[in-house]
């Protein structure tokens, strides 16, 4: 799990002594996340895929330092002996964080939902004070999204797949998974609907940006859901995984968080009573998104 060369690099770069043990932590869909036991205590190593740029990681770490200075729940990256907060090893970006205790948030717990809303409100209020207004490299905000090519999709490839129907699935990464094939073929059969909805939402976002230029815009965590929040009792003990942080409409993140924490998982619909309570807790904590925001 922890290769000898990486172990040596981690021990050499950080003044924490020898690594006595390593264990993989849950989560980290794109990253390998390891709990490390050093002589000096516990730490967490995030081993990212080769894609992240140095500028993008530097943006994330600067925002983490800003938030970490205000909230103990936000883990700022540890700095190595060379003064850097990350390094590359075998092409991968390595970051060391303090170990944060807690368990994954239970969104079925009303007190935890309120704590998550309160934490988000406080984070948004602090984000408005962040001095860096520049975009994060490779992660465009929704208002500036390139709907043809972005980190999530290339539309020409999607069109080619959908236009080819079931036969176009040959050679795709999921082809080898027989259980996935019926779902992929069903998606391909809905090509006209997918194209219409893409066009609708592209225009919808454009109209929002034109009609509401004063929508609050500041850095967001980017993936604010239960899997990235840890709790101790009913309080939030950590806000993890800022990989997707970037300047964005605050109302966009609030709306996503409301659905994540207040959805009826069985019906996949929004529980209105939970949503109202979430908003009340958010605004009670000084959350700055006003009631009239059009995308919330």
PDB file of C-alpha atoms in Angstrom:
ATOM      1  CA  UNK A   1       0.000   0.000   0.000  1.00  0.00           C
ATOM      2  CA  UNK A   2       2.773   2.432   0.951  1.00  0.00           C
ATOM      3  CA  UNK A   3       5.692   1.788  -1.350  1.00  0.00           C
ATOM      4  CA  UNK A   4       9.176   2.026   0.191  1.00  0.00           C
ATOM      5  CA  UNK A   5      10.200   4.928  -2.059  1.00  0.00           C
ATOM      6  CA  UNK A   6       7.117   6.968  -1.100  1.00  0.00           C
ATOM      7  CA  UNK A   7       7.595   6.109   2.576  1.00  0.00           C
ATOM      8  CA  UNK A   8      11.152   7.411   2.382  1.00  0.00           C
ATOM      9  CA  UNK A   9      10.009  10.597   0.626  1.00  0.00           C
ATOM     10  CA  UNK A  10       7.345  11.279   3.239  1.00  0.00           C
ATOM     11  CA  UNK A  11       9.768  10.702   6.091  1.00  0.00           C
ATOM     12  CA  UNK A  12      12.416  12.912   4.478  1.00  0.00           C
ATOM     13  CA  UNK A  13      10.094  15.827   3.679  1.00  0.00           C
ATOM     14  CA  UNK A  14       8.207  16.163   6.963  1.00  0.00           C
ATOM     15  CA  UNK A  15       9.640  16.599  10.423  1.00  0.00           C
ATOM     16  CA  UNK A  16       7.426  13.920  11.951  1.00  0.00           C
ATOM     17  CA  UNK A  17       9.840  11.053  12.394  1.00  0.00           C
ATOM     18  CA  UNK A  18       9.443   7.548  11.026  1.00  0.00           C
ATOM     19  CA  UNK A  19       6.212   6.085   9.673  1.00  0.00           C
ATOM     20  CA  UNK A  20       5.181   3.159  11.866  1.00  0.00           C
ATOM     21  CA  UNK A  21       2.018   2.147  10.028  1.00  0.00           C
ATOM     22  CA  UNK A  22      -0.303   2.981   7.124  1.00  0.00           C
ATOM     23  CA  UNK A  23      -3.962   2.153   6.501  1.00  0.00           C
ATOM     24  CA  UNK A  24      -6.304   3.123   3.681  1.00  0.00           C
ATOM     25  CA  UNK A  25      -9.210   5.394   4.603  1.00  0.00           C
ATOM     26  CA  UNK A  26     -12.663   5.200   3.040  1.00  0.00           C
ATOM     27  CA  UNK A  27     -13.681   7.793   0.503  1.00  0.00           C
ATOM     28  CA  UNK A  28     -11.270   9.350  -1.934  1.00  0.00           C
ATOM     29  CA  UNK A  29     -12.988   8.336  -5.184  1.00  0.00           C
ATOM     30  CA  UNK A  30     -10.194   9.789  -7.313  1.00  0.00           C
ATOM     31  CA  UNK A  31      -7.444   9.828  -4.713  1.00  0.00           C
ATOM     32  CA  UNK A  32      -5.743   7.258  -2.540  1.00  0.00           C
ATOM     33  CA  UNK A  33      -6.083   8.451   1.061  1.00  0.00           C
ATOM     34  CA  UNK A  34      -3.860   6.882   3.721  1.00  0.00           C
ATOM     35  CA  UNK A  35      -3.829   7.219   7.498  1.00  0.00           C
ATOM     36  CA  UNK A  36      -0.181   7.372   8.545  1.00  0.00           C
ATOM     37  CA  UNK A  37       1.166   6.720  12.011  1.00  0.00           C
ATOM     38  CA  UNK A  38       4.331   8.780  12.492  1.00  0.00           C
ATOM     39  CA  UNK A  39       6.529   8.926  15.564  1.00  0.00           C
ATOM     40  CA  UNK A  40       5.052  12.400  16.188  1.00  0.00           C
ATOM     41  CA  UNK A  41       1.416  11.344  15.734  1.00  0.00           C
ATOM     42  CA  UNK A  42      -1.191  10.726  13.070  1.00  0.00           C
ATOM     43  CA  UNK A  43      -1.417  12.333   9.628  1.00  0.00           C
ATOM     44  CA  UNK A  44      -3.279  11.700   6.380  1.00  0.00           C
ATOM     45  CA  UNK A  45      -1.590  11.457   2.987  1.00  0.00           C
ATOM     46  CA  UNK A  46      -3.643  12.242  -0.120  1.00  0.00           C
ATOM     47  CA  UNK A  47      -2.142  10.690  -3.233  1.00  0.00           C
ATOM     48  CA  UNK A  48      -3.752  12.317  -6.255  1.00  0.00           C
ATOM     49  CA  UNK A  49      -3.770  11.084  -9.856  1.00  0.00           C
ATOM     50  CA  UNK A  50      -1.255  12.658 -12.255  1.00  0.00           C
ATOM     51  CA  UNK A  51      -3.768  15.154 -13.697  1.00  0.00           C
ATOM     52  CA  UNK A  52      -3.736  18.010 -11.103  1.00  0.00           C
ATOM     53  CA  UNK A  53      -1.675  21.035 -12.107  1.00  0.00           C
ATOM     54  CA  UNK A  54       0.644  22.709  -9.634  1.00  0.00           C
ATOM     55  CA  UNK A  55      -1.336  25.946 -10.012  1.00  0.00           C
ATOM     56  CA  UNK A  56      -4.622  24.189  -9.227  1.00  0.00           C
ATOM     57  CA  UNK A  57      -3.217  22.493  -6.133  1.00  0.00           C
ATOM     58  CA  UNK A  58      -1.670  25.773  -4.982  1.00  0.00           C
ATOM     59  CA  UNK A  59      -5.078  27.458  -5.307  1.00  0.00           C
ATOM     60  CA  UNK A  60      -6.698  24.742  -3.195  1.00  0.00           C
ATOM     61  CA  UNK A  61      -4.019  24.923  -0.506  1.00  0.00           C
ATOM     62  CA  UNK A  62      -4.178  28.718  -0.267  1.00  0.00           C
ATOM     63  CA  UNK A  63      -7.940  28.536   0.270  1.00  0.00           C
ATOM     64  CA  UNK A  64      -7.506  25.771   2.854  1.00  0.00           C
ATOM     65  CA  UNK A  65      -5.050  27.924   4.784  1.00  0.00           C
ATOM     66  CA  UNK A  66      -7.539  30.827   4.726  1.00  0.00           C
ATOM     67  CA  UNK A  67     -10.397  28.642   5.963  1.00  0.00           C
ATOM     68  CA  UNK A  68      -8.253  26.588   8.337  1.00  0.00           C
ATOM     69  CA  UNK A  69      -7.143  29.749  10.143  1.00  0.00           C
ATOM     70  CA  UNK A  70     -10.815  30.488  10.864  1.00  0.00           C
ATOM     71  CA  UNK A  71     -12.278  27.023  11.388  1.00  0.00           C
ATOM     72  CA  UNK A  72     -10.537  24.118  13.151  1.00  0.00           C
ATOM     73  CA  UNK A  73     -12.789  21.793  11.141  1.00  0.00           C
ATOM     74  CA  UNK A  74     -10.897  22.641   7.925  1.00  0.00           C
ATOM     75  CA  UNK A  75      -7.549  20.815   7.690  1.00  0.00           C
ATOM     76  CA  UNK A  76      -4.842  23.014   6.191  1.00  0.00           C
ATOM     77  CA  UNK A  77      -2.032  21.070   4.447  1.00  0.00           C
ATOM     78  CA  UNK A  78       1.135  20.434   6.410  1.00  0.00           C
ATOM     79  CA  UNK A  79       4.285  22.147   5.188  1.00  0.00           C
ATOM     80  CA  UNK A  80       7.433  20.124   4.563  1.00  0.00           C
ATOM     81  CA  UNK A  81      11.006  20.931   5.441  1.00  0.00           C
ATOM     82  CA  UNK A  82      11.375  22.658   2.062  1.00  0.00           C
ATOM     83  CA  UNK A  83       8.471  25.021   2.802  1.00  0.00           C
ATOM     84  CA  UNK A  84       6.154  23.416   0.230  1.00  0.00           C
ATOM     85  CA  UNK A  85       2.668  22.104   0.984  1.00  0.00           C
ATOM     86  CA  UNK A  86       2.799  19.357  -1.663  1.00  0.00           C
ATOM     87  CA  UNK A  87       5.240  17.443  -3.841  1.00  0.00           C
ATOM     88  CA  UNK A  88       5.215  15.081  -6.803  1.00  0.00           C
ATOM     89  CA  UNK A  89       6.197  11.447  -6.613  1.00  0.00           C
ATOM     90  CA  UNK A  90       6.066   9.191  -9.680  1.00  0.00           C
ATOM     91  CA  UNK A  91       3.947  11.864 -11.365  1.00  0.00           C
ATOM     92  CA  UNK A  92       1.371  11.971  -8.570  1.00  0.00           C
ATOM     93  CA  UNK A  93       0.663  14.922  -6.276  1.00  0.00           C
ATOM     94  CA  UNK A  94       1.218  14.113  -2.604  1.00  0.00           C
ATOM     95  CA  UNK A  95      -0.268  16.243   0.187  1.00  0.00           C
ATOM     96  CA  UNK A  96      -0.050  15.604   3.920  1.00  0.00           C
ATOM     97  CA  UNK A  97      -2.872  16.737   6.201  1.00  0.00           C
ATOM     98  CA  UNK A  98      -3.429  16.536   9.949  1.00  0.00           C
ATOM     99  CA  UNK A  99      -5.565  13.577  10.935  1.00  0.00           C
ATOM    100  CA  UNK A 100      -9.147  14.675  11.665  1.00  0.00           C
ATOM    101  CA  UNK A 101     -11.235  12.507  13.984  1.00  0.00           C
ATOM    102  CA  UNK A 102     -14.896  11.690  13.492  1.00  0.00           C
ATOM    103  CA  UNK A 103     -17.328   9.577  11.551  1.00  0.00           C
ATOM    104  CA  UNK A 104     -19.133  10.288   8.270  1.00  0.00           C
ATOM    105  CA  UNK A 105     -22.132  12.568   8.792  1.00  0.00           C
ATOM    106  CA  UNK A 106     -25.553  10.929   9.107  1.00  0.00           C
ATOM    107  CA  UNK A 107     -27.971  13.018   7.056  1.00  0.00           C
ATOM    108  CA  UNK A 108     -30.925  11.215   8.640  1.00  0.00           C
ATOM    109  CA  UNK A 109     -30.025  12.870  11.954  1.00  0.00           C
ATOM    110  CA  UNK A 110     -31.808  16.237  12.239  1.00  0.00           C
ATOM    111  CA  UNK A 111     -29.140  17.668  14.552  1.00  0.00           C
ATOM    112  CA  UNK A 112     -26.385  16.702  12.097  1.00  0.00           C
ATOM    113  CA  UNK A 113     -28.300  18.288   9.211  1.00  0.00           C
ATOM    114  CA  UNK A 114     -28.576  21.500  11.213  1.00  0.00           C
ATOM    115  CA  UNK A 115     -24.863  21.370  12.062  1.00  0.00           C
ATOM    116  CA  UNK A 116     -24.000  20.863   8.367  1.00  0.00           C
ATOM    117  CA  UNK A 117     -26.160  23.850   7.389  1.00  0.00           C
ATOM    118  CA  UNK A 118     -24.597  25.984  10.123  1.00  0.00           C
ATOM    119  CA  UNK A 119     -21.092  25.030   9.005  1.00  0.00           C
ATOM    120  CA  UNK A 120     -21.911  25.856   5.383  1.00  0.00           C
ATOM    121  CA  UNK A 121     -23.296  29.246   6.365  1.00  0.00           C
ATOM    122  CA  UNK A 122     -20.130  30.067   8.276  1.00  0.00           C
ATOM    123  CA  UNK A 123     -17.904  28.883   5.415  1.00  0.00           C
ATOM    124  CA  UNK A 124     -19.818  31.008   2.915  1.00  0.00           C
ATOM    125  CA  UNK A 125     -19.568  34.071   5.139  1.00  0.00           C
ATOM    126  CA  UNK A 126     -15.783  33.582   5.417  1.00  0.00           C
ATOM    127  CA  UNK A 127     -15.490  32.967   1.660  1.00  0.00           C
ATOM    128  CA  UNK A 128     -16.752  36.485   0.980  1.00  0.00           C
ATOM    129  CA  UNK A 129     -13.638  37.781   2.758  1.00  0.00           C
ATOM    130  CA  UNK A 130     -11.240  35.752   0.621  1.00  0.00           C
ATOM    131  CA  UNK A 131      -8.980  38.227  -1.203  1.00  0.00           C
ATOM    132  CA  UNK A 132      -8.181  36.117  -4.283  1.00  0.00           C
ATOM    133  CA  UNK A 133     -10.875  36.581  -6.936  1.00  0.00           C
ATOM    134  CA  UNK A 134      -9.006  34.779  -9.720  1.00  0.00           C
ATOM    135  CA  UNK A 135     -10.404  31.628 -11.297  1.00  0.00           C
ATOM    136  CA  UNK A 136      -8.942  28.259 -10.395  1.00  0.00           C
ATOM    137  CA  UNK A 137      -7.036  26.678 -13.290  1.00  0.00           C
ATOM    138  CA  UNK A 138      -9.066  24.006 -15.137  1.00  0.00           C
ATOM    139  CA  UNK A 139     -12.160  24.389 -12.929  1.00  0.00           C
ATOM    140  CA  UNK A 140     -14.445  26.984 -14.472  1.00  0.00           C
ATOM    141  CA  UNK A 141     -17.416  28.310 -12.507  1.00  0.00           C
ATOM    142  CA  UNK A 142     -20.851  27.390 -13.808  1.00  0.00           C
ATOM    143  CA  UNK A 143     -21.399  30.818 -15.385  1.00  0.00           C
ATOM    144  CA  UNK A 144     -18.245  30.373 -17.520  1.00  0.00           C
ATOM    145  CA  UNK A 145     -18.569  26.651 -18.211  1.00  0.00           C
ATOM    146  CA  UNK A 146     -17.513  25.424 -21.647  1.00  0.00           C
ATOM    147  CA  UNK A 147     -20.450  23.150 -22.416  1.00  0.00           C
ATOM    148  CA  UNK A 148     -18.524  21.441 -25.207  1.00  0.00           C
ATOM    149  CA  UNK A 149     -15.352  20.550 -23.365  1.00  0.00           C
ATOM    150  CA  UNK A 150     -14.642  20.607 -19.623  1.00  0.00           C
ATOM    151  CA  UNK A 151     -13.125  18.279 -16.988  1.00  0.00           C
ATOM    152  CA  UNK A 152     -16.365  16.253 -16.848  1.00  0.00           C
ATOM    153  CA  UNK A 153     -17.081  15.671 -20.545  1.00  0.00           C
ATOM    154  CA  UNK A 154     -16.247  16.303 -24.187  1.00  0.00           C
ATOM    155  CA  UNK A 155     -19.556  16.761 -25.972  1.00  0.00           C
ATOM    156  CA  UNK A 156     -18.241  15.573 -29.335  1.00  0.00           C
ATOM    157  CA  UNK A 157     -17.357  12.234 -27.734  1.00  0.00           C
ATOM    158  CA  UNK A 158     -20.748  12.029 -26.038  1.00  0.00           C
ATOM    159  CA  UNK A 159     -22.516  12.789 -29.331  1.00  0.00           C
ATOM    160  CA  UNK A 160     -20.496  10.141 -31.136  1.00  0.00           C
ATOM    161  CA  UNK A 161     -21.407   7.584 -28.495  1.00  0.00           C
ATOM    162  CA  UNK A 162     -25.109   8.467 -28.498  1.00  0.00           C
ATOM    163  CA  UNK A 163     -25.382   8.665 -32.289  1.00  0.00           C
ATOM    164  CA  UNK A 164     -23.913   5.204 -32.660  1.00  0.00           C
ATOM    165  CA  UNK A 165     -26.598   3.587 -30.531  1.00  0.00           C
ATOM    166  CA  UNK A 166     -25.860   0.332 -28.709  1.00  0.00           C
ATOM    167  CA  UNK A 167     -23.105  -0.619 -31.147  1.00  0.00           C
ATOM    168  CA  UNK A 168     -21.132   2.504 -30.219  1.00  0.00           C
ATOM    169  CA  UNK A 169     -20.622   1.097 -26.752  1.00  0.00           C
ATOM    170  CA  UNK A 170     -18.025  -1.303 -28.124  1.00  0.00           C
ATOM    171  CA  UNK A 171     -14.616  -0.446 -26.770  1.00  0.00           C
ATOM    172  CA  UNK A 172     -15.875   1.783 -23.964  1.00  0.00           C
ATOM    173  CA  UNK A 173     -14.412   1.208 -20.487  1.00  0.00           C
ATOM    174  CA  UNK A 174     -17.702  -0.172 -19.170  1.00  0.00           C
ATOM    175  CA  UNK A 175     -18.198  -2.654 -22.014  1.00  0.00           C
ATOM    176  CA  UNK A 176     -16.553  -5.402 -20.005  1.00  0.00           C
ATOM    177  CA  UNK A 177     -19.167  -5.033 -17.245  1.00  0.00           C
ATOM    178  CA  UNK A 178     -22.257  -6.977 -18.407  1.00  0.00           C
ATOM    179  CA  UNK A 179     -24.385  -5.491 -15.623  1.00  0.00           C
ATOM    180  CA  UNK A 180     -23.721  -1.965 -16.926  1.00  0.00           C
ATOM    181  CA  UNK A 181     -24.567  -2.633 -20.561  1.00  0.00           C
ATOM    182  CA  UNK A 182     -28.395  -2.401 -20.353  1.00  0.00           C
ATOM    183  CA  UNK A 183     -28.178   0.955 -18.583  1.00  0.00           C
ATOM    184  CA  UNK A 184     -25.689   2.294 -21.127  1.00  0.00           C
ATOM    185  CA  UNK A 185     -27.866   1.161 -24.025  1.00  0.00           C
ATOM    186  CA  UNK A 186     -30.900   2.830 -22.429  1.00  0.00           C
ATOM    187  CA  UNK A 187     -28.947   6.073 -22.165  1.00  0.00           C
ATOM    188  CA  UNK A 188     -27.903   5.849 -25.827  1.00  0.00           C
ATOM    189  CA  UNK A 189     -31.551   5.406 -26.832  1.00  0.00           C
ATOM    190  CA  UNK A 190     -32.379   8.770 -25.192  1.00  0.00           C
ATOM    191  CA  UNK A 191     -29.933  10.802 -27.296  1.00  0.00           C
ATOM    192  CA  UNK A 192     -32.491  13.415 -28.505  1.00  0.00           C
ATOM    193  CA  UNK A 193     -33.751  14.067 -24.971  1.00  0.00           C
ATOM    194  CA  UNK A 194     -30.211  14.403 -23.616  1.00  0.00           C
ATOM    195  CA  UNK A 195     -29.324  16.911 -26.348  1.00  0.00           C
ATOM    196  CA  UNK A 196     -32.466  18.969 -25.652  1.00  0.00           C
ATOM    197  CA  UNK A 197     -31.851  19.066 -21.925  1.00  0.00           C
ATOM    198  CA  UNK A 198     -28.220  20.046 -22.408  1.00  0.00           C
ATOM    199  CA  UNK A 199     -29.346  22.928 -24.599  1.00  0.00           C
ATOM    200  CA  UNK A 200     -31.991  23.983 -22.084  1.00  0.00           C
ATOM    201  CA  UNK A 201     -29.617  24.107 -19.130  1.00  0.00           C
ATOM    202  CA  UNK A 202     -26.886  25.844 -21.102  1.00  0.00           C
ATOM    203  CA  UNK A 203     -29.333  28.634 -21.939  1.00  0.00           C
ATOM    204  CA  UNK A 204     -30.807  28.637 -18.407  1.00  0.00           C
ATOM    205  CA  UNK A 205     -27.395  29.265 -16.856  1.00  0.00           C
ATOM    206  CA  UNK A 206     -26.640  31.983 -19.420  1.00  0.00           C
ATOM    207  CA  UNK A 207     -29.904  33.785 -18.619  1.00  0.00           C
ATOM    208  CA  UNK A 208     -29.228  33.611 -14.860  1.00  0.00           C
ATOM    209  CA  UNK A 209     -25.808  35.202 -15.362  1.00  0.00           C
ATOM    210  CA  UNK A 210     -27.369  38.008 -17.432  1.00  0.00           C
ATOM    211  CA  UNK A 211     -30.428  38.640 -15.264  1.00  0.00           C
ATOM    212  CA  UNK A 212     -28.711  38.339 -11.874  1.00  0.00           C
ATOM    213  CA  UNK A 213     -25.195  39.797 -12.126  1.00  0.00           C
ATOM    214  CA  UNK A 214     -25.181  40.513  -8.386  1.00  0.00           C
ATOM    215  CA  UNK A 215     -25.498  36.854  -7.324  1.00  0.00           C
ATOM    216  CA  UNK A 216     -22.932  36.268  -4.573  1.00  0.00           C
ATOM    217  CA  UNK A 217     -19.766  34.771  -6.048  1.00  0.00           C
ATOM    218  CA  UNK A 218     -16.911  33.449  -3.892  1.00  0.00           C
ATOM    219  CA  UNK A 219     -14.825  30.305  -3.339  1.00  0.00           C
ATOM    220  CA  UNK A 220     -16.826  27.180  -2.455  1.00  0.00           C
ATOM    221  CA  UNK A 221     -15.816  23.791  -1.052  1.00  0.00           C
ATOM    222  CA  UNK A 222     -17.197  22.252  -4.218  1.00  0.00           C
ATOM    223  CA  UNK A 223     -18.409  18.872  -2.961  1.00  0.00           C
ATOM    224  CA  UNK A 224     -20.331  19.599   0.225  1.00  0.00           C
ATOM    225  CA  UNK A 225     -22.095  16.346   1.060  1.00  0.00           C
ATOM    226  CA  UNK A 226     -22.193  13.866   3.933  1.00  0.00           C
ATOM    227  CA  UNK A 227     -19.205  11.838   2.728  1.00  0.00           C
ATOM    228  CA  UNK A 228     -16.912  14.849   3.102  1.00  0.00           C
ATOM    229  CA  UNK A 229     -18.142  15.838   6.562  1.00  0.00           C
ATOM    230  CA  UNK A 230     -17.063  14.128   9.771  1.00  0.00           C
ATOM    231  CA  UNK A 231     -18.955  14.395  13.030  1.00  0.00           C
ATOM    232  CA  UNK A 232     -18.328  13.850  16.708  1.00  0.00           C
ATOM    233  CA  UNK A 233     -21.687  13.538  18.381  1.00  0.00           C
ATOM    234  CA  UNK A 234     -23.951  16.030  16.619  1.00  0.00           C
ATOM    235  CA  UNK A 235     -21.259  18.542  15.707  1.00  0.00           C
ATOM    236  CA  UNK A 236     -19.167  18.801  12.546  1.00  0.00           C
ATOM    237  CA  UNK A 237     -15.571  17.872  13.350  1.00  0.00           C
ATOM    238  CA  UNK A 238     -14.084  18.099   9.843  1.00  0.00           C
ATOM    239  CA  UNK A 239     -14.837  19.403   6.348  1.00  0.00           C
ATOM    240  CA  UNK A 240     -12.686  17.306   4.032  1.00  0.00           C
ATOM    241  CA  UNK A 241     -11.821  16.942   0.338  1.00  0.00           C
ATOM    242  CA  UNK A 242     -11.538  20.410  -1.176  1.00  0.00           C
ATOM    243  CA  UNK A 243     -10.416  19.000  -4.540  1.00  0.00           C
ATOM    244  CA  UNK A 244     -13.309  20.744  -6.312  1.00  0.00           C
ATOM    245  CA  UNK A 245     -13.007  24.132  -4.599  1.00  0.00           C
ATOM    246  CA  UNK A 246     -13.270  27.119  -6.923  1.00  0.00           C
ATOM    247  CA  UNK A 247     -14.991  30.495  -7.204  1.00  0.00           C
ATOM    248  CA  UNK A 248     -18.695  29.879  -7.811  1.00  0.00           C
ATOM    249  CA  UNK A 249     -22.194  31.147  -7.130  1.00  0.00           C
ATOM    250  CA  UNK A 250     -22.761  30.495  -3.424  1.00  0.00           C
ATOM    251  CA  UNK A 251     -26.416  29.796  -4.198  1.00  0.00           C
ATOM    252  CA  UNK A 252     -25.315  26.896  -6.424  1.00  0.00           C
ATOM    253  CA  UNK A 253     -23.465  25.184  -3.582  1.00  0.00           C
ATOM    254  CA  UNK A 254     -26.283  25.895  -1.136  1.00  0.00           C
ATOM    255  CA  UNK A 255     -28.855  24.391  -3.500  1.00  0.00           C
ATOM    256  CA  UNK A 256     -26.749  21.260  -4.014  1.00  0.00           C
ATOM    257  CA  UNK A 257     -26.174  20.892  -0.273  1.00  0.00           C
ATOM    258  CA  UNK A 258     -29.897  21.220   0.445  1.00  0.00           C
ATOM    259  CA  UNK A 259     -30.683  18.367  -1.923  1.00  0.00           C
ATOM    260  CA  UNK A 260     -27.835  16.201  -0.616  1.00  0.00           C
ATOM    261  CA  UNK A 261     -28.909  16.551   2.999  1.00  0.00           C
ATOM    262  CA  UNK A 262     -32.661  16.880   2.590  1.00  0.00           C
ATOM    263  CA  UNK A 263     -33.595  14.458  -0.182  1.00  0.00           C
ATOM    264  CA  UNK A 264     -35.927  11.530   0.241  1.00  0.00           C
ATOM    265  CA  UNK A 265     -33.575   8.738  -0.790  1.00  0.00           C
ATOM    266  CA  UNK A 266     -36.417   6.374  -1.638  1.00  0.00           C
ATOM    267  CA  UNK A 267     -38.364   8.737  -3.895  1.00  0.00           C
ATOM    268  CA  UNK A 268     -35.294  10.811  -4.913  1.00  0.00           C
ATOM    269  CA  UNK A 269     -37.255  13.980  -4.224  1.00  0.00           C
ATOM    270  CA  UNK A 270     -36.691  16.898  -1.891  1.00  0.00           C
ATOM    271  CA  UNK A 271     -38.167  16.715   1.612  1.00  0.00           C
ATOM    272  CA  UNK A 272     -39.591  20.225   1.939  1.00  0.00           C
ATOM    273  CA  UNK A 273     -39.694  20.296   5.746  1.00  0.00           C
ATOM    274  CA  UNK A 274     -36.046  19.289   5.949  1.00  0.00           C
ATOM    275  CA  UNK A 275     -35.098  21.866   3.333  1.00  0.00           C
ATOM    276  CA  UNK A 276     -36.836  24.671   5.219  1.00  0.00           C
ATOM    277  CA  UNK A 277     -35.051  23.679   8.430  1.00  0.00           C
ATOM    278  CA  UNK A 278     -31.697  23.482   6.612  1.00  0.00           C
ATOM    279  CA  UNK A 279     -32.158  26.981   5.196  1.00  0.00           C
ATOM    280  CA  UNK A 280     -33.148  28.336   8.598  1.00  0.00           C
ATOM    281  CA  UNK A 281     -29.981  26.907  10.176  1.00  0.00           C
ATOM    282  CA  UNK A 282     -27.848  28.225   7.301  1.00  0.00           C
ATOM    283  CA  UNK A 283     -29.205  31.746   7.635  1.00  0.00           C
ATOM    284  CA  UNK A 284     -29.136  31.587  11.427  1.00  0.00           C
ATOM    285  CA  UNK A 285     -25.368  31.038  11.170  1.00  0.00           C
ATOM    286  CA  UNK A 286     -24.949  34.114   8.982  1.00  0.00           C
ATOM    287  CA  UNK A 287     -25.168  32.309   5.648  1.00  0.00           C
ATOM    288  CA  UNK A 288     -25.135  35.146   3.122  1.00  0.00           C
ATOM    289  CA  UNK A 289     -27.251  33.707   0.276  1.00  0.00           C
ATOM    290  CA  UNK A 290     -30.507  35.718   0.385  1.00  0.00           C
ATOM    291  CA  UNK A 291     -33.965  34.124   0.065  1.00  0.00           C
ATOM    292  CA  UNK A 292     -34.562  35.644  -3.374  1.00  0.00           C
ATOM    293  CA  UNK A 293     -31.580  33.942  -5.074  1.00  0.00           C
ATOM    294  CA  UNK A 294     -33.011  32.436  -8.234  1.00  0.00           C
ATOM    295  CA  UNK A 295     -31.038  29.181  -8.348  1.00  0.00           C
ATOM    296  CA  UNK A 296     -31.677  28.219  -4.740  1.00  0.00           C
TER     297      UNK A 296
END
